[in-house]
PDB file of C-alpha atoms in Angstrom:
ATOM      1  CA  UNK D 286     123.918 107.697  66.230  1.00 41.00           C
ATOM      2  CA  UNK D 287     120.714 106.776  64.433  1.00 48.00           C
ATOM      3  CA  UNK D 288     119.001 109.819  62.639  1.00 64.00           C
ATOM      4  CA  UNK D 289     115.938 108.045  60.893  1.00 74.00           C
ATOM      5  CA  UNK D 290     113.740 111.164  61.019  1.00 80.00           C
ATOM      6  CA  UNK D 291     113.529 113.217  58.082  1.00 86.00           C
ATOM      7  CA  UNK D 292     112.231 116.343  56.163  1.00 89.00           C
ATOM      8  CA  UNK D 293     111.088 115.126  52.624  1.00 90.00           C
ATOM      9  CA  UNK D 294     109.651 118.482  50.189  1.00 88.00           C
ATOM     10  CA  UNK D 295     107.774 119.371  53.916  1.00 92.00           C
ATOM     11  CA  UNK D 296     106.586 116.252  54.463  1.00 93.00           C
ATOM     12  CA  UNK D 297     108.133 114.015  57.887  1.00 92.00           C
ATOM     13  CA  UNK D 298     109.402 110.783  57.146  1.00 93.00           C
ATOM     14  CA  UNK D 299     110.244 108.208  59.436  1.00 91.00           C
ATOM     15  CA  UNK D 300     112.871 105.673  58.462  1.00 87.00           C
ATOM     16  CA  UNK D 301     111.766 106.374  55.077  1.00 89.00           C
ATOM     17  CA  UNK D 302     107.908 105.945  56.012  1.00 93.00           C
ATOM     18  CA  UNK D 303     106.085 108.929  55.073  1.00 94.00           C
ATOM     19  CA  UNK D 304     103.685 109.855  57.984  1.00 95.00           C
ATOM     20  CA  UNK D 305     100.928 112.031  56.048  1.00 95.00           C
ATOM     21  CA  UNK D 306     100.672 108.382  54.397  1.00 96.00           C
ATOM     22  CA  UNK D 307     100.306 106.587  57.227  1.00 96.00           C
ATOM     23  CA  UNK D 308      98.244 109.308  59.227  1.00 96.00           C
ATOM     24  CA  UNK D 309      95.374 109.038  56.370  1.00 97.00           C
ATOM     25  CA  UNK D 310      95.710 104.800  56.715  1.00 97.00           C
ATOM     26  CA  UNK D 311      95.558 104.649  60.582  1.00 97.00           C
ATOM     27  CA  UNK D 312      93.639 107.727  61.169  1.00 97.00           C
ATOM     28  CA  UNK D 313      95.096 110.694  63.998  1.00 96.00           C
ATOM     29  CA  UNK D 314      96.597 110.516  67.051  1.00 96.00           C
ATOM     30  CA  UNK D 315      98.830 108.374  65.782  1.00 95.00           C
ATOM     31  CA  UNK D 316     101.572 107.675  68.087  1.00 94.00           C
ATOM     32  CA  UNK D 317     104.909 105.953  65.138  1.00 93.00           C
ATOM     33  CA  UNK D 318     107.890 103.978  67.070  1.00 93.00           C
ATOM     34  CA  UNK D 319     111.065 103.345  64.950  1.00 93.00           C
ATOM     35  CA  UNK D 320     112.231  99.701  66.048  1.00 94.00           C
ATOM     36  CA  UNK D 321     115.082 100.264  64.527  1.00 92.00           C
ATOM     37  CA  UNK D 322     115.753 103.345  66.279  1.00 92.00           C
ATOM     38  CA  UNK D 323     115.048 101.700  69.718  1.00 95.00           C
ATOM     39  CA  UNK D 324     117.210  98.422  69.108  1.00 97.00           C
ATOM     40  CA  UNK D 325     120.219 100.726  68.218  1.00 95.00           C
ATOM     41  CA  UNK D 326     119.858 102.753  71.572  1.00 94.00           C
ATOM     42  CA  UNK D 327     119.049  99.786  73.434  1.00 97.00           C
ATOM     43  CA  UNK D 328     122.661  98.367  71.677  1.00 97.00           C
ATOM     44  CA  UNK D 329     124.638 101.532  72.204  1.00 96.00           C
ATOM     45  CA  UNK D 330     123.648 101.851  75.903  1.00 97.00           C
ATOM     46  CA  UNK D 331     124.696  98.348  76.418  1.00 98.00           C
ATOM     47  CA  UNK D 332     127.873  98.042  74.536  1.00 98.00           C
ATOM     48  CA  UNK D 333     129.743 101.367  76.628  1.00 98.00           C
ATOM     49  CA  UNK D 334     129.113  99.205  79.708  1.00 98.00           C
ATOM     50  CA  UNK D 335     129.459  95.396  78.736  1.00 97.00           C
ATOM     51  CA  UNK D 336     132.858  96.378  76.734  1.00 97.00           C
ATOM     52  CA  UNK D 337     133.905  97.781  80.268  1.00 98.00           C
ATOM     53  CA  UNK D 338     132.157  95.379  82.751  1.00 97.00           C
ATOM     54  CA  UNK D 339     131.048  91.938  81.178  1.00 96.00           C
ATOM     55  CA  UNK D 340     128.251  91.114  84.422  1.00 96.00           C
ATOM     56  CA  UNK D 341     126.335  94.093  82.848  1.00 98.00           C
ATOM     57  CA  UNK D 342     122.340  93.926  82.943  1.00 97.00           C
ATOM     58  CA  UNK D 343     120.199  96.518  81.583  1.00 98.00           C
ATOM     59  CA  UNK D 344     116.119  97.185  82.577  1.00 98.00           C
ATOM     60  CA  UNK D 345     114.054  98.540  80.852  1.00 98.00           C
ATOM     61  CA  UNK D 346     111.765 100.715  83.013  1.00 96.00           C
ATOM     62  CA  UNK D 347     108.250 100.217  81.799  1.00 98.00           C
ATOM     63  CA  UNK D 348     107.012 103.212  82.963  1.00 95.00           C
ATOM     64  CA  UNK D 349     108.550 105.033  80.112  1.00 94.00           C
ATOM     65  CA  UNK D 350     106.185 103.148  77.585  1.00 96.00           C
ATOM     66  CA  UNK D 351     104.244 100.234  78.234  1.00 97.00           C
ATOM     67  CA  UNK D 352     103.205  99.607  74.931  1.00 97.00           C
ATOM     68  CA  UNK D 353     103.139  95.738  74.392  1.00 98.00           C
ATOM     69  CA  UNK D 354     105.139  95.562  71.341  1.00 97.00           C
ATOM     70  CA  UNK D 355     108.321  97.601  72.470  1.00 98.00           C
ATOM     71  CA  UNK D 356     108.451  95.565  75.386  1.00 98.00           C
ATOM     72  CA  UNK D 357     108.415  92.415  73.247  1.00 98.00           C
ATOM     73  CA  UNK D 358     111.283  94.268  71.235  1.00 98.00           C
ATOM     74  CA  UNK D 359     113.773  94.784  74.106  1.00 98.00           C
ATOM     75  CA  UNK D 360     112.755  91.612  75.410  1.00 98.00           C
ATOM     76  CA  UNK D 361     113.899  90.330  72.226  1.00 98.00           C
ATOM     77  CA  UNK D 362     117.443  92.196  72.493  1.00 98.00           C
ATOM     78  CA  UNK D 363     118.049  90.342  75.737  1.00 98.00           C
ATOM     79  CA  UNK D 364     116.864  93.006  78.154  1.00 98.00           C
ATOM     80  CA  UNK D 365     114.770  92.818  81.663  1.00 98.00           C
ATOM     81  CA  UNK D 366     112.111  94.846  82.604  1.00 98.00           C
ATOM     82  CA  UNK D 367     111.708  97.325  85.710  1.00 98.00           C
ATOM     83  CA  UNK D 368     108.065  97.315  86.758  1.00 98.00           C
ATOM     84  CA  UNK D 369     106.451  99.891  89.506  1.00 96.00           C
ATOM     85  CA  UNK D 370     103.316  97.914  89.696  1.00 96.00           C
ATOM     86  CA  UNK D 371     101.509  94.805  89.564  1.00 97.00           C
ATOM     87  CA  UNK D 372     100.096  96.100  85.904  1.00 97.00           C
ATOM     88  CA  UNK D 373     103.161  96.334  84.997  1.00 98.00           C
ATOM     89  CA  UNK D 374     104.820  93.202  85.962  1.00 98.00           C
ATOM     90  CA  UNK D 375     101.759  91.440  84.262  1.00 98.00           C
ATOM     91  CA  UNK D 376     102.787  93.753  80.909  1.00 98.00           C
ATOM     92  CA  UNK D 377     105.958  91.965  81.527  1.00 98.00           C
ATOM     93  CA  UNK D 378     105.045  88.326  82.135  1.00 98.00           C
ATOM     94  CA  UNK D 379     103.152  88.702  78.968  1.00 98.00           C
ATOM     95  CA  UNK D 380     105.648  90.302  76.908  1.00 98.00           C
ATOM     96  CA  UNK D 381     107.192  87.107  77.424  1.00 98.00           C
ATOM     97  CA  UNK D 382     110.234  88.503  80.384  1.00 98.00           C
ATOM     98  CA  UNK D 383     111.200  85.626  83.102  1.00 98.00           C
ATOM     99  CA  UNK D 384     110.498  86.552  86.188  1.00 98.00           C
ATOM    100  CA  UNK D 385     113.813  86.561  87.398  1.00 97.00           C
ATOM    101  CA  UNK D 386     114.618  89.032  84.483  1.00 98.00           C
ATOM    102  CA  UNK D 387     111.842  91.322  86.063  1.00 98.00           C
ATOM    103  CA  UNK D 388     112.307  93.675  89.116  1.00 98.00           C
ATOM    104  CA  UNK D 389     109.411  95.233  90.754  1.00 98.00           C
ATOM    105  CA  UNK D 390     110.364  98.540  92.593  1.00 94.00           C
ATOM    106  CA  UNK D 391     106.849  99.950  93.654  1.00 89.00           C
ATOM    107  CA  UNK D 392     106.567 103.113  95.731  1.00 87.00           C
ATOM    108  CA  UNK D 393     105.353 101.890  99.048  1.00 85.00           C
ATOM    109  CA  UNK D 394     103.274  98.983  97.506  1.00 94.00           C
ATOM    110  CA  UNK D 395     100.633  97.542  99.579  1.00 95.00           C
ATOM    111  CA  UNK D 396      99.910  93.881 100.476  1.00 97.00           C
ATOM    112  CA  UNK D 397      98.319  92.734  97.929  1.00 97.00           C
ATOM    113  CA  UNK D 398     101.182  94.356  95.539  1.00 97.00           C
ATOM    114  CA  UNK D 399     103.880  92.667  97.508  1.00 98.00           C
ATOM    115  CA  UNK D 400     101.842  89.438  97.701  1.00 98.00           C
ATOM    116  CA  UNK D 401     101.014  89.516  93.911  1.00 98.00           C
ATOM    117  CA  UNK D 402     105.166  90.058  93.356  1.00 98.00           C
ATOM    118  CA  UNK D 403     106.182  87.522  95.906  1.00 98.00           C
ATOM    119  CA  UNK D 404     103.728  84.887  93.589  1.00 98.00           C
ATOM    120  CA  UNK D 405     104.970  85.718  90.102  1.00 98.00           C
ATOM    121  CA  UNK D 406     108.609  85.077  91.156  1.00 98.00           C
ATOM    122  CA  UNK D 407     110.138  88.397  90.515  1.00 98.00           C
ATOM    123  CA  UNK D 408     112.388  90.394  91.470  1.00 98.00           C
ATOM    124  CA  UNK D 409     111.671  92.179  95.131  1.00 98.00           C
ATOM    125  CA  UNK D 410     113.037  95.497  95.432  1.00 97.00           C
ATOM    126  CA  UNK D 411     111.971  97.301  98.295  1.00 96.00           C
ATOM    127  CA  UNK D 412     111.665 100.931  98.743  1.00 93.00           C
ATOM    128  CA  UNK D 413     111.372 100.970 102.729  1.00 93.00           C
ATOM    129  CA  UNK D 414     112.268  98.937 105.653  1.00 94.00           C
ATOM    130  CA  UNK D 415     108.859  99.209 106.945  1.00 94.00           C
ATOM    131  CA  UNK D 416     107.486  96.856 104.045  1.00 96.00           C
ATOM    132  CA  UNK D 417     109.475  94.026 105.085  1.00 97.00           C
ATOM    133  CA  UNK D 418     107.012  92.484 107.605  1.00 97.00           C
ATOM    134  CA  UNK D 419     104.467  92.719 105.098  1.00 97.00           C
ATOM    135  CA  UNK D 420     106.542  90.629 102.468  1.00 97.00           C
ATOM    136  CA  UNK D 421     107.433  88.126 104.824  1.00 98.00           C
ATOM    137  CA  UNK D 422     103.831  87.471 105.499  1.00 97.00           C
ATOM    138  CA  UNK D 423     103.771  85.842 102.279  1.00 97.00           C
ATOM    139  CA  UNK D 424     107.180  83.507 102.552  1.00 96.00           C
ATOM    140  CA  UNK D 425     110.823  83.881 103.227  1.00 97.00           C
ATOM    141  CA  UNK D 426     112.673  85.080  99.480  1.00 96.00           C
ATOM    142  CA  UNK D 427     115.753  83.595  98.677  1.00 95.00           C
ATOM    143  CA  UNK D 428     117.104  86.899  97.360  1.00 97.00           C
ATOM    144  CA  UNK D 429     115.723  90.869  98.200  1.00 98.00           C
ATOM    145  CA  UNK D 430     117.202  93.863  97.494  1.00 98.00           C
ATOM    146  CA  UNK D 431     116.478  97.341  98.823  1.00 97.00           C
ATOM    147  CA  UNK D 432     116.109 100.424  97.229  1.00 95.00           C
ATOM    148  CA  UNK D 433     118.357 103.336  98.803  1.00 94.00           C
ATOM    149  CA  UNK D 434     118.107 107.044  99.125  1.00 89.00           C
ATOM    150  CA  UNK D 435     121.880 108.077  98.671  1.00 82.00           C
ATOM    151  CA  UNK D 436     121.223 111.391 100.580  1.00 71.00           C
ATOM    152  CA  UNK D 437     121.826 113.491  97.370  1.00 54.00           C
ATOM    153  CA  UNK D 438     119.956 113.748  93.843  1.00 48.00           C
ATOM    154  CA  UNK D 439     119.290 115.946  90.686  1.00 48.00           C
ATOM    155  CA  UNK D 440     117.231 116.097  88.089  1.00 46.00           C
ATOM    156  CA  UNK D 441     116.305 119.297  84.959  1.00 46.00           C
ATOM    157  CA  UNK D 442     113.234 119.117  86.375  1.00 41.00           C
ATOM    158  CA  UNK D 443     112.323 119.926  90.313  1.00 45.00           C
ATOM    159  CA  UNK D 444     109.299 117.097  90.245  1.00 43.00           C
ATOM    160  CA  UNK D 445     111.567 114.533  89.151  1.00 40.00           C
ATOM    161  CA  UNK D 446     114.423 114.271  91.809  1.00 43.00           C
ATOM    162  CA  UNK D 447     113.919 110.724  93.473  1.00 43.00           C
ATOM    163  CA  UNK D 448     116.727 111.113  96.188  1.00 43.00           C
ATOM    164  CA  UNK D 449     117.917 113.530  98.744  1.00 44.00           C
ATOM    165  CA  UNK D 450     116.765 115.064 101.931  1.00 45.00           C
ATOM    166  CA  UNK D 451     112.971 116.168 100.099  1.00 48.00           C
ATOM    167  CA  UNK D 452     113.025 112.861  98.167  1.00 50.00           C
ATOM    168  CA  UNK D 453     109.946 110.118  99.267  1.00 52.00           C
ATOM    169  CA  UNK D 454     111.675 107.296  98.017  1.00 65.00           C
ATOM    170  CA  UNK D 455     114.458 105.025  99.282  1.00 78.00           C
ATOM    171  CA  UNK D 456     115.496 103.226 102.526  1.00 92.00           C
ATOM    172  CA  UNK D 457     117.480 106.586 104.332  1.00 90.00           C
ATOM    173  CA  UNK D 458     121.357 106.403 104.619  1.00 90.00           C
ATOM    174  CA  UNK D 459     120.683 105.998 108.718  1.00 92.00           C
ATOM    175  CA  UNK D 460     118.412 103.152 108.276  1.00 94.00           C
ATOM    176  CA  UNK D 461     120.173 101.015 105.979  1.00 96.00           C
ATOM    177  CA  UNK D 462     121.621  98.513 108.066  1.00 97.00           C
ATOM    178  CA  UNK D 463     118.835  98.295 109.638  1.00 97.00           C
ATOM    179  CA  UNK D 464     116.968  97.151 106.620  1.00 97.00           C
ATOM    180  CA  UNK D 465     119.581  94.386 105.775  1.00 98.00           C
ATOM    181  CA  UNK D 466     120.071  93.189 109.226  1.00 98.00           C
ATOM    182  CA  UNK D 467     116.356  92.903 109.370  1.00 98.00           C
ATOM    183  CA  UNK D 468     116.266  90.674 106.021  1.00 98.00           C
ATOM    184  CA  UNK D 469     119.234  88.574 107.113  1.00 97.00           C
ATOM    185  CA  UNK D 470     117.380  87.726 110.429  1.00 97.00           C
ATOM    186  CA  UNK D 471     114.458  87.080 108.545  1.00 97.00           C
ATOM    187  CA  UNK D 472     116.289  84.478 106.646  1.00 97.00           C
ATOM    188  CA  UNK D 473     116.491  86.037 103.432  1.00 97.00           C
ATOM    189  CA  UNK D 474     120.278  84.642 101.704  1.00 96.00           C
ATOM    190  CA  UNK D 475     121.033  87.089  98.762  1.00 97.00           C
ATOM    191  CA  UNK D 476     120.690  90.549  97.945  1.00 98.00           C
ATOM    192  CA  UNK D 477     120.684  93.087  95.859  1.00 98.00           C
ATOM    193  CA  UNK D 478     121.016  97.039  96.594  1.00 97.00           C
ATOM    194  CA  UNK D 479     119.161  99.959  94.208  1.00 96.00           C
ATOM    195  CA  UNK D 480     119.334 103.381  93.858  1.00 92.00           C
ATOM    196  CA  UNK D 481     117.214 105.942  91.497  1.00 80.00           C
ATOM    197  CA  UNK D 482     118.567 109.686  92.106  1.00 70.00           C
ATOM    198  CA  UNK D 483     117.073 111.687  89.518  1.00 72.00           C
ATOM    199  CA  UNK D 484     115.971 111.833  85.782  1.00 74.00           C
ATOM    200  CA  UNK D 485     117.233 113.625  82.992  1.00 82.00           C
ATOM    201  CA  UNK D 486     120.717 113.932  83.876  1.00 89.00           C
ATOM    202  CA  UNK D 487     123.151 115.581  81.143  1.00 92.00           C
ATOM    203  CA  UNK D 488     126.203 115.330  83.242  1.00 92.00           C
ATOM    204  CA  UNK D 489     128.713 112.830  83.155  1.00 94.00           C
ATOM    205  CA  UNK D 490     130.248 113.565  86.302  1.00 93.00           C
ATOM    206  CA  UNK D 491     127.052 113.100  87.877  1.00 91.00           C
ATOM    207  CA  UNK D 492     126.909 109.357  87.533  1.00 93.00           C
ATOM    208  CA  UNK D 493     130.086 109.201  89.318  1.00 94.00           C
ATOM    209  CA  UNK D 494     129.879 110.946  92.025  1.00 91.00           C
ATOM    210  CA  UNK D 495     126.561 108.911  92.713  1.00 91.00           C
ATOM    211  CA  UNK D 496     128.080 105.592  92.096  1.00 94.00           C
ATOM    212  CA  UNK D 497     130.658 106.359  94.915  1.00 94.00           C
ATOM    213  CA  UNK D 498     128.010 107.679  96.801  1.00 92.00           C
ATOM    214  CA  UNK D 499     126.356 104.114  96.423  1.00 94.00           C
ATOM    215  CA  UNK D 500     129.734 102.643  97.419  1.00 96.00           C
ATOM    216  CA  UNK D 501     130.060 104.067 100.421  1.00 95.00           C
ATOM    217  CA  UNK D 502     126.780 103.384 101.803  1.00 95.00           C
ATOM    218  CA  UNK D 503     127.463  99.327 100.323  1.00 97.00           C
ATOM    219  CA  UNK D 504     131.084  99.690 102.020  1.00 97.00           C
ATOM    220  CA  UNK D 505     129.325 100.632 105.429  1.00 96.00           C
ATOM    221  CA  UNK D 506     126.796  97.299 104.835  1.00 97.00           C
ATOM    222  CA  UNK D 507     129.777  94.850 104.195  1.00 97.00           C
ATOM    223  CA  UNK D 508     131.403  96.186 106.939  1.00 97.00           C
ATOM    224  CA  UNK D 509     129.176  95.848 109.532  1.00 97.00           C
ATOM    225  CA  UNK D 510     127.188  92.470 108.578  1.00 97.00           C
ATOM    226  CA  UNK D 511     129.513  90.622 106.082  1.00 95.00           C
ATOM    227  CA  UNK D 512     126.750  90.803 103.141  1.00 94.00           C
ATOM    228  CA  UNK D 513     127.773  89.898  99.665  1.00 95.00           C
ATOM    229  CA  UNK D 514     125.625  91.806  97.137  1.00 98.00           C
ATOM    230  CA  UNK D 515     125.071  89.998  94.122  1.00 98.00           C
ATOM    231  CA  UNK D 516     124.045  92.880  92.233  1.00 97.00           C
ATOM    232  CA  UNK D 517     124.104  96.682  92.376  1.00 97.00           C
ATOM    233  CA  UNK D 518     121.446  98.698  90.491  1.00 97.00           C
ATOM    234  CA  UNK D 519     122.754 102.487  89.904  1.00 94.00           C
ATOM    235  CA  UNK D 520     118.988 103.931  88.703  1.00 92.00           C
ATOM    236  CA  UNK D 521     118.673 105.174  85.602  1.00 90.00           C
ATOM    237  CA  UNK D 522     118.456 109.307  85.136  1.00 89.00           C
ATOM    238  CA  UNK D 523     120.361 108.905  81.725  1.00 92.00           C
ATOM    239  CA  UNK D 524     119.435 112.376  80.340  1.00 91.00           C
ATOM    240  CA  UNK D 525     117.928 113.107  76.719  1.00 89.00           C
ATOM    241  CA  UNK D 526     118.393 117.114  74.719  1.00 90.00           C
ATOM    242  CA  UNK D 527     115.676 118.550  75.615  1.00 88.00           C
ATOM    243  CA  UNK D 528     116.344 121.694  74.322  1.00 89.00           C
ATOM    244  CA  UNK D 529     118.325 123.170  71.367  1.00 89.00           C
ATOM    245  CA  UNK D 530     120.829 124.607  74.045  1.00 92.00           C
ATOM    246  CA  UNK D 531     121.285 120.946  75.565  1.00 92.00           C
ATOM    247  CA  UNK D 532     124.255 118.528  74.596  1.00 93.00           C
ATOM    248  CA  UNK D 533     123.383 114.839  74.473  1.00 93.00           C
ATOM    249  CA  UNK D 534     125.091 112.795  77.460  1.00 95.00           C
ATOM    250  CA  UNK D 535     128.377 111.092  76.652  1.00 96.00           C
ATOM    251  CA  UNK D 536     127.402 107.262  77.603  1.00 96.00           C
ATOM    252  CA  UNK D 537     130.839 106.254  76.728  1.00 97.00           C
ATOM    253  CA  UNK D 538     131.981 108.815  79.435  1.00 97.00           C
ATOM    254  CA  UNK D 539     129.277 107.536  81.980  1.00 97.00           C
ATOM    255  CA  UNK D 540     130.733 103.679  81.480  1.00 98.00           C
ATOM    256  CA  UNK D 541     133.652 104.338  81.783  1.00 98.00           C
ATOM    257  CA  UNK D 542     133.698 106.895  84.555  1.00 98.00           C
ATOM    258  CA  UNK D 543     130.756 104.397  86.502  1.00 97.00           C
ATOM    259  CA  UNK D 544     132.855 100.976  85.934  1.00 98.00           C
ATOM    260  CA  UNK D 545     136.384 102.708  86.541  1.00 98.00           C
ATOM    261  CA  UNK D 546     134.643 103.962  90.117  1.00 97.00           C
ATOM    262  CA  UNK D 547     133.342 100.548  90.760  1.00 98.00           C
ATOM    263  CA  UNK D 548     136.941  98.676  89.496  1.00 98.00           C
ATOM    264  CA  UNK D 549     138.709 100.786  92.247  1.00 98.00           C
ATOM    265  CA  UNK D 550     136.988  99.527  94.940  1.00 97.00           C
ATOM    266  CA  UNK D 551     135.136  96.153  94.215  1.00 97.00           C
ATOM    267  CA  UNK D 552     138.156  94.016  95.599  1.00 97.00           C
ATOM    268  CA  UNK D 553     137.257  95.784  99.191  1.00 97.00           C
ATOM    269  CA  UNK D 554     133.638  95.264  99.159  1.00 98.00           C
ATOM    270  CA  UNK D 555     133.666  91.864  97.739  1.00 97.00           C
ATOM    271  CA  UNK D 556     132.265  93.464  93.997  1.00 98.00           C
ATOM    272  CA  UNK D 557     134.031  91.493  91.912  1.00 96.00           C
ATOM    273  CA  UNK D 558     131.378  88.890  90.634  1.00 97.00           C
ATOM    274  CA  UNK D 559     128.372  91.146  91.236  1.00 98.00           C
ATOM    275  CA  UNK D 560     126.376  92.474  88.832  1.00 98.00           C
ATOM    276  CA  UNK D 561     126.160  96.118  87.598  1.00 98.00           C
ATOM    277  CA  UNK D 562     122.619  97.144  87.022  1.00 97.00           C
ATOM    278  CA  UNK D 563     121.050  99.769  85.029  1.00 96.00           C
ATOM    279  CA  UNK D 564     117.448 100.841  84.079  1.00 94.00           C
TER     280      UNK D 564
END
């Protein structure tokens, strides 16, 4: 791993760039970003799962930092982008993303986010059943996806658990079919399924006992109305130390425990040729 900070006679350098230097040039606040340092974490995160699962796709959530130029970076690696709002799938477009390499997740958007989405192109990922009539207003989608609340979630911090019984986001375990037998009557072809469960997750284990969380609840939706998903989108909650006491999270373990889970069962729910996501 990349360690490109550094303490030189008291002064911080950054990959070598001494920041008293360039605080006095660019003046304070001054917020520094080490491309070199994001490429290689972009890389990293990408090689545990692509060495494991080769229809691999990574997003990069915007919301983290929408600065212009970082998004250009990852762009640049090959990445898409996760936007929550119409801001931020315009950051996108002009970062230079496709619109079929951006996926708009918005928190109960309203019609004029869903109709701005539904022009650019993008990716549609709802986060309720009940938006679907409002989408359609604008034109049948050849592919939709749904984002689901698995029913469990965690998360170091209380504010920031996305799924479970207190969670506001996500299509509810009891109304998932619902939500896809909706869309197929609508005449909507191809589809996706999402799910974001936390943030800041340490844990390993965590990631697969979600993922065959997600499996079930995917196994229940091939069952009952012979949908083939063309991707699945596991969230991200891929935890950073926070704290001195914190160890970083294994991705290595997390590929390989996510794609084993996925390998076991992806005969059964026709997963072979679908796509594993990841924001």
């Amino acid at each position: 791993e990349l360690n490109n900070s550094a303490n030189k006679n008291g002064t911080l350098h950054i990959d070598n760039v001494n920041t008293v230097a360039l605080a006095k040039k660019y003046g304070t606040p001054l917020y520094i970003y080490d491309e070199e340092r994001i490429i290689d974490n972009y890389n990293r995160l990408k090689a545990a799962f692509k060495k494991r699962r080769n229809n691999f796709r990574l997003f990069y959530a915007i919301k983290a930092n929408n600065n212009l130029n970082i998004l250009k970076i990852l762009k640049n690696q090959g990445s898409g982008a996760d936007a929550s709002g119409p801001a931020e799938i315009e950051l996108a477009l002009k970062a230079g993303f496709p619109p079929n390499k951006i996926l708009f997740t918005g928190n109960y958007p309203s019609d004029e986010d869903l109709a701005f989405a539904y022009k650019k192109g993008v990716i549609i990922n709802l986060d309720d059943i009940s938006l679907l009539p409002s989408l359609l207003k604008n034109g049948t989608p050849e592919f939709l996806s749904f984002r689901i609340n698995p029913g469990i979630g965690k998360g170091k911090f209380k504010g920031l658990i996305f799924a479970g019984p207190d969670a506001k986001f996500g299509v509810p375990e009891k109304e998932v079919i619902n939500a896809y037998r909706a869309a197929q009557k609508a005449g909507i072809k191809r589809f996706g399924i999402h799910m974001m469960t936390g943030s800041a997750v340490l844990d390993p284990n965590y990631f697969k006992a979600i993922t065959e969380k997600m499996l079930d609840i995917i196994e229940k939706v091939v069952t009952t109305l012979n949908i083939q998903f063309d991707f699945v989108d596991i969230g991200g909650s891929l935890g950073i130390p926070y704290e001195p006491t914190d160890k970083p999270l294994d991705i290595n373990k997390v590929a390989e425990l996510v794609t084993k889970t996925i390998e076991a069962r992806q005969q059964q729910l026709n997963l072979t040729n679908a796509d594993l996501v990841m924001e």
